[in-house]
Coordinates of C-alpha atoms in Angstrom, one line a residue:
M1 CA 34.3 11.1 14.4
E2 CA 35.1 14.1 15.9
P3 CA 32.5 15.6 19.4
V4 CA 29.8 17.4 18.6
T5 CA 31.3 20.8 20.1
D6 CA 28.9 23.1 21.8
L7 CA 26.3 20.6 21.8
R8 CA 22.9 21.9 23.5
A9 CA 20.4 18.9 22.3
V10 CA 19.7 15.7 21.9
L11 CA 17.4 13.6 19.8
F12 CA 16.6 9.9 20.1
D13 CA 14.7 7.6 18.5
Y14 CA 11.9 5.5 20.7
S15 CA 12.2 1.6 19.6
G16 CA 15.6 -0.3 19.5
T17 CA 16.9 3.2 20.8
L18 CA 15.6 4.3 24.1
F19 CA 12.5 0.9 24.9
R20 CA 12.4 -2.2 23.3
L21 CA 9.3 -4.3 22.2
E22 CA 9.8 -8.0 24.0
E23 CA 6.9 -10.6 23.7
D24 CA 5.8 -11.8 26.9
D25 CA 5.3 -15.5 26.2
S26 CA 1.7 -14.9 27.7
W27 CA 1.1 -13.7 25.0
F28 CA 0.7 -16.2 22.3
A29 CA -1.4 -18.4 24.9
G30 CA -3.7 -20.4 21.9
I31 CA -1.9 -18.5 19.7
T32 CA -0.6 -20.6 16.9
V33 CA 1.5 -19.5 13.1
D34 CA 0.0 -22.1 10.3
E35 CA -1.8 -24.3 12.9
Q36 CA 1.5 -24.9 14.9
A37 CA 1.9 -24.0 18.5
V38 CA 4.3 -21.2 19.1
D39 CA 8.0 -21.5 20.4
G40 CA 10.3 -19.0 20.9
H41 CA 12.3 -19.2 17.3
V42 CA 8.6 -18.2 15.5
Q43 CA 7.5 -15.6 18.5
A44 CA 11.2 -13.8 17.8
E45 CA 10.6 -13.9 13.8
L46 CA 7.0 -12.7 14.7
M47 CA 9.3 -9.6 16.3
R48 CA 11.4 -8.7 14.1
R49 CA 8.8 -7.9 11.2
V50 CA 6.9 -6.1 13.2
T51 CA 9.8 -4.2 15.2
A52 CA 12.2 -3.5 11.7
P53 CA 12.4 0.7 11.5
T54 CA 12.7 0.3 7.9
G55 CA 11.8 -2.2 4.7
S56 CA 8.6 -4.7 4.9
A57 CA 8.7 -8.4 5.1
V58 CA 5.8 -10.1 3.8
P59 CA 4.7 -9.6 0.5
M60 CA 2.1 -7.1 -0.2
S61 CA -0.6 -5.8 -2.8
P62 CA 0.3 -1.7 -4.3
E63 CA -2.5 -1.1 -1.6
Q64 CA -0.8 -2.9 1.5
Q65 CA 1.8 -1.4 0.2
H66 CA 0.7 2.4 0.0
N67 CA -1.1 1.2 3.9
W68 CA 2.6 0.3 4.7
S69 CA 4.3 3.1 3.3
R70 CA 2.1 5.5 5.6
R71 CA 1.7 3.1 8.8
D72 CA 3.5 5.5 10.8
L73 CA 1.2 8.8 9.6
E74 CA -2.3 7.3 10.2
P75 CA -2.9 5.0 12.8
H76 CA -6.0 3.1 11.0
L77 CA -3.7 2.1 8.1
H78 CA -1.2 1.2 11.2
R79 CA -3.7 -1.4 12.3
E80 CA -4.5 -2.5 8.5
A81 CA -0.5 -2.9 7.8
Y82 CA -0.3 -4.6 10.6
L83 CA -2.6 -6.9 10.3
H84 CA -1.3 -7.6 7.4
V85 CA 1.4 -9.0 8.3
L86 CA 0.7 -10.9 11.5
R87 CA -1.6 -12.7 8.8
E88 CA 1.0 -13.0 6.2
S89 CA 2.8 -14.6 8.9
G90 CA 0.9 -17.7 9.4
L91 CA -2.1 -15.9 12.2
T92 CA -6.1 -16.3 11.8
G93 CA -7.1 -12.8 11.7
E94 CA -8.5 -13.6 15.3
D95 CA -4.9 -14.1 16.4
A96 CA -3.6 -11.1 14.2
A97 CA -6.5 -8.7 16.2
A98 CA -5.8 -10.5 19.7
L99 CA -2.3 -10.3 19.7
Y100 CA -2.0 -6.6 18.1
P101 CA -3.3 -4.3 21.0
K102 CA -0.6 -5.6 22.5
L103 CA 2.4 -4.2 19.8
V104 CA 1.3 -0.9 20.8
D105 CA 0.6 -0.3 24.3
P106 CA 3.6 1.5 25.9
A107 CA 3.0 -0.9 28.9
S108 CA 4.5 -4.0 27.0
W109 CA 7.3 -1.9 26.0
T110 CA 11.0 -2.6 27.6
P111 CA 13.3 0.5 28.8
Y112 CA 16.9 -0.2 28.3
P113 CA 19.1 0.0 31.2
D114 CA 20.4 2.9 30.8
T115 CA 17.3 4.9 29.6
A116 CA 16.2 6.7 32.8
A117 CA 19.6 7.8 34.3
T118 CA 20.5 9.3 30.0
L119 CA 17.0 11.4 30.0
N120 CA 17.3 13.0 33.1
G121 CA 20.8 13.2 33.3
L122 CA 21.2 15.3 30.4
R123 CA 18.3 17.7 31.1
A124 CA 20.4 18.0 35.0
A125 CA 23.2 18.9 32.6
G126 CA 21.1 21.7 30.9
I127 CA 20.9 20.1 27.3
K128 CA 18.0 19.3 25.8
T129 CA 16.3 16.2 25.4
A130 CA 13.4 15.4 22.3
V131 CA 11.8 12.0 21.5
V132 CA 11.6 11.6 17.4
S133 CA 9.8 8.5 16.8
N134 CA 7.5 6.7 13.4
I135 CA 5.3 5.8 15.9
A136 CA 1.2 5.3 15.1
F137 CA 0.8 5.7 19.3
D138 CA 0.8 8.3 21.9
L139 CA 4.5 6.5 23.7
R140 CA 4.4 9.2 26.4
P141 CA 3.2 6.8 28.9
A142 CA 6.3 4.6 28.7
F143 CA 8.4 7.5 29.9
A144 CA 6.5 8.2 32.9
T145 CA 5.9 4.2 34.3
A146 CA 10.2 4.5 33.4
G147 CA 10.2 7.6 35.3
A148 CA 11.9 9.6 32.6
A149 CA 10.7 11.9 30.2
A150 CA 12.6 14.2 27.6
D151 CA 11.3 17.7 26.4
E152 CA 9.5 16.9 23.8
Y153 CA 7.8 15.0 21.6
V154 CA 7.7 14.9 18.1
L155 CA 5.8 11.8 16.9
S156 CA 4.7 11.0 13.4
F157 CA 1.5 10.5 13.3
E158 CA 0.9 14.3 15.7
V159 CA 3.4 16.0 13.1
G160 CA 2.6 14.0 9.8
A161 CA 6.0 13.6 9.0
I162 CA 8.3 10.2 9.3
K163 CA 11.8 10.1 9.2
P164 CA 13.7 10.2 7.4
D165 CA 12.4 13.5 6.3
P166 CA 14.7 16.1 7.0
A167 CA 11.1 18.1 8.5
I168 CA 10.6 15.8 11.7
F169 CA 13.8 16.6 12.7
R170 CA 13.7 20.8 12.1
I171 CA 10.1 20.6 13.9
A172 CA 12.4 18.7 17.2
L173 CA 14.9 21.0 17.0
Q174 CA 12.6 23.8 16.0
R175 CA 11.0 23.5 19.2
L176 CA 14.0 23.1 21.5
G177 CA 15.4 25.7 20.4
V178 CA 18.6 24.1 18.8
D179 CA 20.9 24.4 15.6
P180 CA 21.3 21.7 13.5
A181 CA 25.3 21.9 13.7
Q182 CA 24.7 22.0 18.2
A183 CA 22.6 18.7 18.2
L184 CA 23.1 14.5 18.2
M185 CA 20.7 11.9 17.2
V186 CA 21.0 8.6 18.6
G187 CA 19.5 5.9 17.5
D188 CA 19.0 2.2 15.8
S189 CA 18.6 3.1 11.8
E190 CA 21.4 4.5 9.8
E191 CA 18.3 4.9 7.0
A192 CA 16.1 6.4 8.8
D193 CA 18.0 8.0 11.8
G194 CA 20.5 8.4 9.9
G195 CA 18.5 11.0 7.9
A196 CA 19.5 14.0 10.6
R197 CA 22.5 14.1 9.0
A198 CA 21.2 15.6 6.0
I199 CA 20.0 19.0 7.7
G200 CA 23.1 19.0 10.5
C201 CA 22.7 17.1 12.9
A202 CA 25.4 14.7 14.3
F203 CA 24.3 10.8 14.3
A204 CA 24.9 7.8 17.3
L205 CA 24.0 5.0 16.0
V206 CA 22.5 1.9 18.9
D207 CA 22.4 -1.8 18.4
P208 CA 18.7 -2.7 19.1
L209 CA 19.6 -5.3 20.9
P210 CA 17.2 -6.6 23.5
T211 CA 17.4 -5.2 26.7
V212 CA 19.8 -7.2 29.5
E213 CA 22.6 -7.4 26.4
R214 CA 22.8 -3.7 26.1
P215 CA 23.1 -2.2 29.7
D216 CA 24.7 1.3 28.7
G217 CA 24.3 1.7 24.7
L218 CA 22.8 5.1 25.1
V219 CA 25.5 6.4 27.9
R220 CA 28.7 4.7 25.2
A221 CA 27.3 6.5 22.7
L222 CA 27.7 10.1 24.4
R223 CA 30.7 9.6 25.9
E224 CA 32.2 8.9 22.3
H225 CA 30.4 12.5 21.4
G226 CA 31.9 14.1 24.5
I227 CA 28.8 13.6 27.0
E228 CA 29.8 12.0 30.5
L229 CA 26.7 11.2 32.4

Protein backbone atom coordinates (compact mmCIF):
# COMPACT_ATOMS: atom_id res chain seq x y z
CA MET A 1 0.00 0.00 0.00
CA GLU A 2 1.33 3.43 -0.92
CA PRO A 3 1.88 5.80 1.99
CA VAL A 4 -0.55 8.69 2.31
CA THR A 5 1.04 11.87 1.00
CA ASP A 6 0.77 15.06 3.06
CA LEU A 7 -0.79 13.20 5.98
CA ARG A 8 -2.25 15.71 8.43
CA ALA A 9 -4.38 13.59 10.77
CA VAL A 10 -4.65 10.11 12.22
CA LEU A 11 -7.93 8.78 13.59
CA PHE A 12 -7.80 5.90 16.07
CA ASP A 13 -10.29 3.34 17.27
CA TYR A 14 -10.24 2.76 21.03
CA SER A 15 -10.97 -0.86 21.97
CA GLY A 16 -8.42 -3.31 20.59
CA THR A 17 -6.45 -0.46 19.04
CA LEU A 18 -5.28 2.02 21.68
CA PHE A 19 -6.56 0.20 24.77
CA ARG A 20 -7.76 -3.30 25.54
CA LEU A 21 -10.21 -4.52 28.18
CA GLU A 22 -8.17 -7.13 30.03
CA GLU A 23 -9.87 -8.87 32.89
CA ASP A 24 -8.52 -9.25 36.39
CA ASP A 25 -9.16 -12.52 38.18
CA SER A 26 -10.64 -10.55 41.06
CA TRP A 27 -13.55 -9.53 38.84
CA PHE A 28 -14.76 -13.13 38.85
CA ALA A 29 -14.36 -13.90 42.54
CA GLY A 30 -17.56 -15.60 43.65
CA ILE A 31 -19.04 -15.53 40.14
CA THR A 32 -20.13 -18.76 38.49
CA VAL A 33 -21.05 -19.68 34.93
CA ASP A 34 -23.73 -22.35 34.70
CA GLU A 35 -23.12 -22.87 38.44
CA GLN A 36 -19.44 -23.70 37.86
CA ALA A 37 -16.43 -21.68 38.99
CA VAL A 38 -15.00 -19.46 36.26
CA ASP A 39 -11.67 -20.67 34.88
CA GLY A 40 -9.28 -18.93 32.49
CA HIS A 41 -10.88 -20.31 29.35
CA VAL A 42 -14.34 -19.19 30.44
CA GLN A 43 -13.01 -15.75 31.35
CA ALA A 44 -11.44 -15.43 27.91
CA GLU A 45 -14.66 -16.41 26.17
CA LEU A 46 -16.73 -13.98 28.23
CA MET A 47 -14.33 -11.16 27.39
CA ARG A 48 -14.42 -12.08 23.70
CA ARG A 49 -18.20 -11.85 23.72
CA VAL A 50 -18.28 -8.42 25.32
CA THR A 51 -15.45 -6.86 23.31
CA ALA A 52 -16.12 -8.11 19.76
CA PRO A 53 -16.45 -4.96 17.60
CA THR A 54 -19.21 -6.37 15.39
CA GLY A 55 -21.76 -9.20 15.45
CA SER A 56 -23.43 -10.85 18.40
CA ALA A 57 -22.43 -14.02 20.23
CA VAL A 58 -25.68 -15.13 21.91
CA PRO A 59 -29.32 -15.65 20.85
CA MET A 60 -31.41 -12.49 20.88
CA SER A 61 -35.07 -11.62 20.53
CA PRO A 62 -36.00 -8.76 18.16
CA GLU A 63 -36.07 -6.37 21.14
CA GLN A 64 -32.72 -7.59 22.39
CA GLN A 65 -31.25 -7.31 18.90
CA HIS A 66 -32.52 -3.73 18.77
CA ASN A 67 -30.80 -2.99 22.07
CA TRP A 68 -27.61 -4.60 20.82
CA SER A 69 -27.56 -2.70 17.54
CA ARG A 70 -28.00 0.63 19.37
CA ARG A 71 -25.90 -0.16 22.44
CA ASP A 72 -23.20 2.34 21.55
CA LEU A 73 -25.68 5.16 21.05
CA GLU A 74 -27.55 5.04 24.35
CA PRO A 75 -25.91 4.05 27.66
CA HIS A 76 -29.05 2.48 29.11
CA LEU A 77 -29.35 0.20 26.06
CA HIS A 78 -25.68 -0.66 26.38
CA ARG A 79 -26.29 -1.89 29.91
CA GLU A 80 -29.34 -3.91 28.91
CA ALA A 81 -27.54 -5.43 25.93
CA TYR A 82 -24.48 -6.53 27.86
CA LEU A 83 -26.45 -7.84 30.82
CA HIS A 84 -28.31 -10.02 28.32
CA VAL A 85 -25.05 -11.30 26.81
CA LEU A 86 -23.68 -12.13 30.26
CA ARG A 87 -26.86 -13.87 31.36
CA GLU A 88 -27.02 -15.87 28.13
CA SER A 89 -23.39 -16.83 28.75
CA GLY A 90 -24.38 -18.53 32.00
CA LEU A 91 -24.08 -15.81 34.65
CA THR A 92 -26.86 -15.17 37.12
CA GLY A 93 -28.57 -11.81 36.90
CA GLU A 94 -26.85 -10.75 40.13
CA ASP A 95 -23.40 -11.74 38.88
CA ALA A 96 -23.97 -10.05 35.51
CA ALA A 97 -24.95 -6.83 37.28
CA ALA A 98 -21.80 -7.04 39.43
CA LEU A 99 -19.49 -7.60 36.45
CA TYR A 100 -20.96 -5.01 34.07
CA PRO A 101 -19.56 -1.90 35.84
CA LYS A 102 -16.04 -3.25 35.32
CA LEU A 103 -16.60 -3.29 31.56
CA VAL A 104 -17.48 0.40 31.40
CA ASP A 105 -14.94 1.69 33.92
CA PRO A 106 -12.10 3.50 32.10
CA ALA A 107 -9.76 2.32 34.87
CA SER A 108 -10.34 -1.27 33.73
CA TRP A 109 -8.79 -0.67 30.31
CA THR A 110 -5.10 -1.29 29.65
CA PRO A 111 -3.23 0.89 27.13
CA TYR A 112 -1.05 -0.79 24.53
CA PRO A 113 2.65 -0.24 25.25
CA ASP A 114 3.04 2.27 22.40
CA THR A 115 -0.25 4.15 22.86
CA ALA A 116 1.06 7.14 24.79
CA ALA A 117 4.24 7.46 22.71
CA THR A 118 2.24 7.27 19.49
CA LEU A 119 -0.36 9.89 20.40
CA ASN A 120 2.15 12.23 21.98
CA GLY A 121 4.61 11.74 19.13
CA LEU A 122 2.02 12.58 16.50
CA ARG A 123 1.02 15.75 18.30
CA ALA A 124 4.66 16.76 18.66
CA ALA A 125 5.08 16.22 14.91
CA GLY A 126 2.13 18.51 14.16
CA ILE A 127 -0.17 15.70 13.02
CA LYS A 128 -3.66 15.99 14.47
CA THR A 129 -5.31 13.06 16.23
CA ALA A 130 -8.82 11.93 17.08
CA VAL A 131 -10.25 8.93 18.86
CA VAL A 132 -13.28 7.67 16.94
CA SER A 133 -15.05 5.04 19.01
CA ASN A 134 -18.29 3.09 19.12
CA ILE A 135 -18.74 3.34 22.87
CA ALA A 136 -21.35 4.22 25.47
CA PHE A 137 -19.19 5.73 28.21
CA ASP A 138 -16.66 8.51 28.55
CA LEU A 139 -13.23 7.05 27.90
CA ARG A 140 -11.25 10.28 28.36
CA PRO A 141 -10.15 9.37 31.92
CA ALA A 142 -8.29 6.34 30.54
CA PHE A 143 -6.13 8.62 28.42
CA ALA A 144 -5.40 10.94 31.32
CA THR A 145 -4.24 7.98 33.41
CA ALA A 146 -2.04 6.75 30.55
CA GLY A 147 -0.40 10.15 30.13
CA ALA A 148 -1.73 10.59 26.61
CA ALA A 149 -4.28 12.72 24.83
CA ALA A 150 -5.88 13.17 21.43
CA ASP A 151 -6.97 16.46 19.92
CA GLU A 152 -10.57 15.26 19.61
CA TYR A 153 -12.75 12.47 21.02
CA VAL A 154 -15.61 11.49 18.73
CA LEU A 155 -17.69 9.02 20.72
CA SER A 156 -20.76 7.38 19.25
CA PHE A 157 -23.01 8.01 22.25
CA GLU A 158 -22.12 11.70 22.16
CA VAL A 159 -22.45 12.31 18.40
CA GLY A 160 -25.31 9.93 17.53
CA ALA A 161 -23.51 7.89 14.87
CA ILE A 162 -21.69 4.56 14.94
CA LYS A 163 -18.98 3.17 12.70
CA PRO A 164 -19.04 2.31 9.82
CA ASP A 165 -21.51 5.17 9.28
CA PRO A 166 -19.53 7.76 7.28
CA ALA A 167 -21.04 10.49 9.47
CA ILE A 168 -18.84 9.65 12.47
CA PHE A 169 -15.66 9.91 10.42
CA ARG A 170 -16.82 13.16 8.83
CA ILE A 171 -17.50 14.65 12.25
CA ALA A 172 -13.98 13.78 13.37
CA LEU A 173 -12.37 15.31 10.30
CA GLN A 174 -14.54 18.41 10.45
CA ARG A 175 -13.47 18.99 14.04
CA LEU A 176 -9.84 18.54 13.06
CA GLY A 177 -10.19 20.67 9.92
CA VAL A 178 -8.60 18.01 7.74
CA ASP A 179 -9.60 16.62 4.34
CA PRO A 180 -10.25 12.85 4.20
CA ALA A 181 -7.51 12.40 1.61
CA GLN A 182 -5.04 13.65 4.20
CA ALA A 183 -6.17 11.32 6.99
CA LEU A 184 -5.47 7.77 8.14
CA MET A 185 -7.85 5.65 10.23
CA VAL A 186 -6.24 3.01 12.47
CA GLY A 187 -8.42 0.27 13.92
CA ASP A 188 -8.88 -3.44 14.58
CA SER A 189 -12.08 -3.97 12.55
CA GLU A 190 -12.23 -4.04 8.77
CA GLU A 191 -16.01 -3.73 8.96
CA ALA A 192 -16.32 -0.88 11.45
CA ASP A 193 -13.08 1.08 11.23
CA GLY A 194 -12.52 0.29 7.58
CA GLY A 195 -15.68 2.29 6.88
CA ALA A 196 -13.45 5.36 6.84
CA ARG A 197 -12.38 4.34 3.34
CA ALA A 198 -15.86 5.26 2.09
CA ILE A 199 -15.13 8.96 2.59
CA GLY A 200 -11.60 8.80 1.21
CA CYS A 201 -9.43 8.06 4.26
CA ALA A 202 -6.61 5.55 4.20
CA PHE A 203 -6.98 2.63 6.62
CA ALA A 204 -4.50 0.60 8.67
CA LEU A 205 -5.59 -2.62 10.40
CA VAL A 206 -4.07 -3.65 13.73
CA ASP A 207 -4.51 -6.95 15.56
CA PRO A 208 -6.37 -6.69 18.91
CA LEU A 209 -3.89 -8.99 20.64
CA PRO A 210 -3.32 -8.90 24.39
CA THR A 211 -1.30 -5.82 25.23
CA VAL A 212 1.80 -7.81 26.23
CA GLU A 213 1.81 -9.47 22.81
CA ARG A 214 1.62 -6.27 20.75
CA PRO A 215 4.32 -3.86 21.92
CA ASP A 216 4.61 -1.75 18.75
CA GLY A 217 1.57 -2.39 16.59
CA LEU A 218 0.64 1.28 16.33
CA VAL A 219 4.17 2.38 15.49
CA ARG A 220 4.40 -0.28 12.76
CA ALA A 221 1.01 0.67 11.30
CA LEU A 222 2.04 4.31 11.04
CA ARG A 223 5.43 3.42 9.59
CA GLU A 224 3.71 1.51 6.80
CA HIS A 225 1.94 4.76 5.91
CA GLY A 226 5.06 6.85 5.90
CA ILE A 227 5.05 8.17 9.46
CA GLU A 228 8.19 7.68 11.54
CA LEU A 229 7.93 8.61 15.22
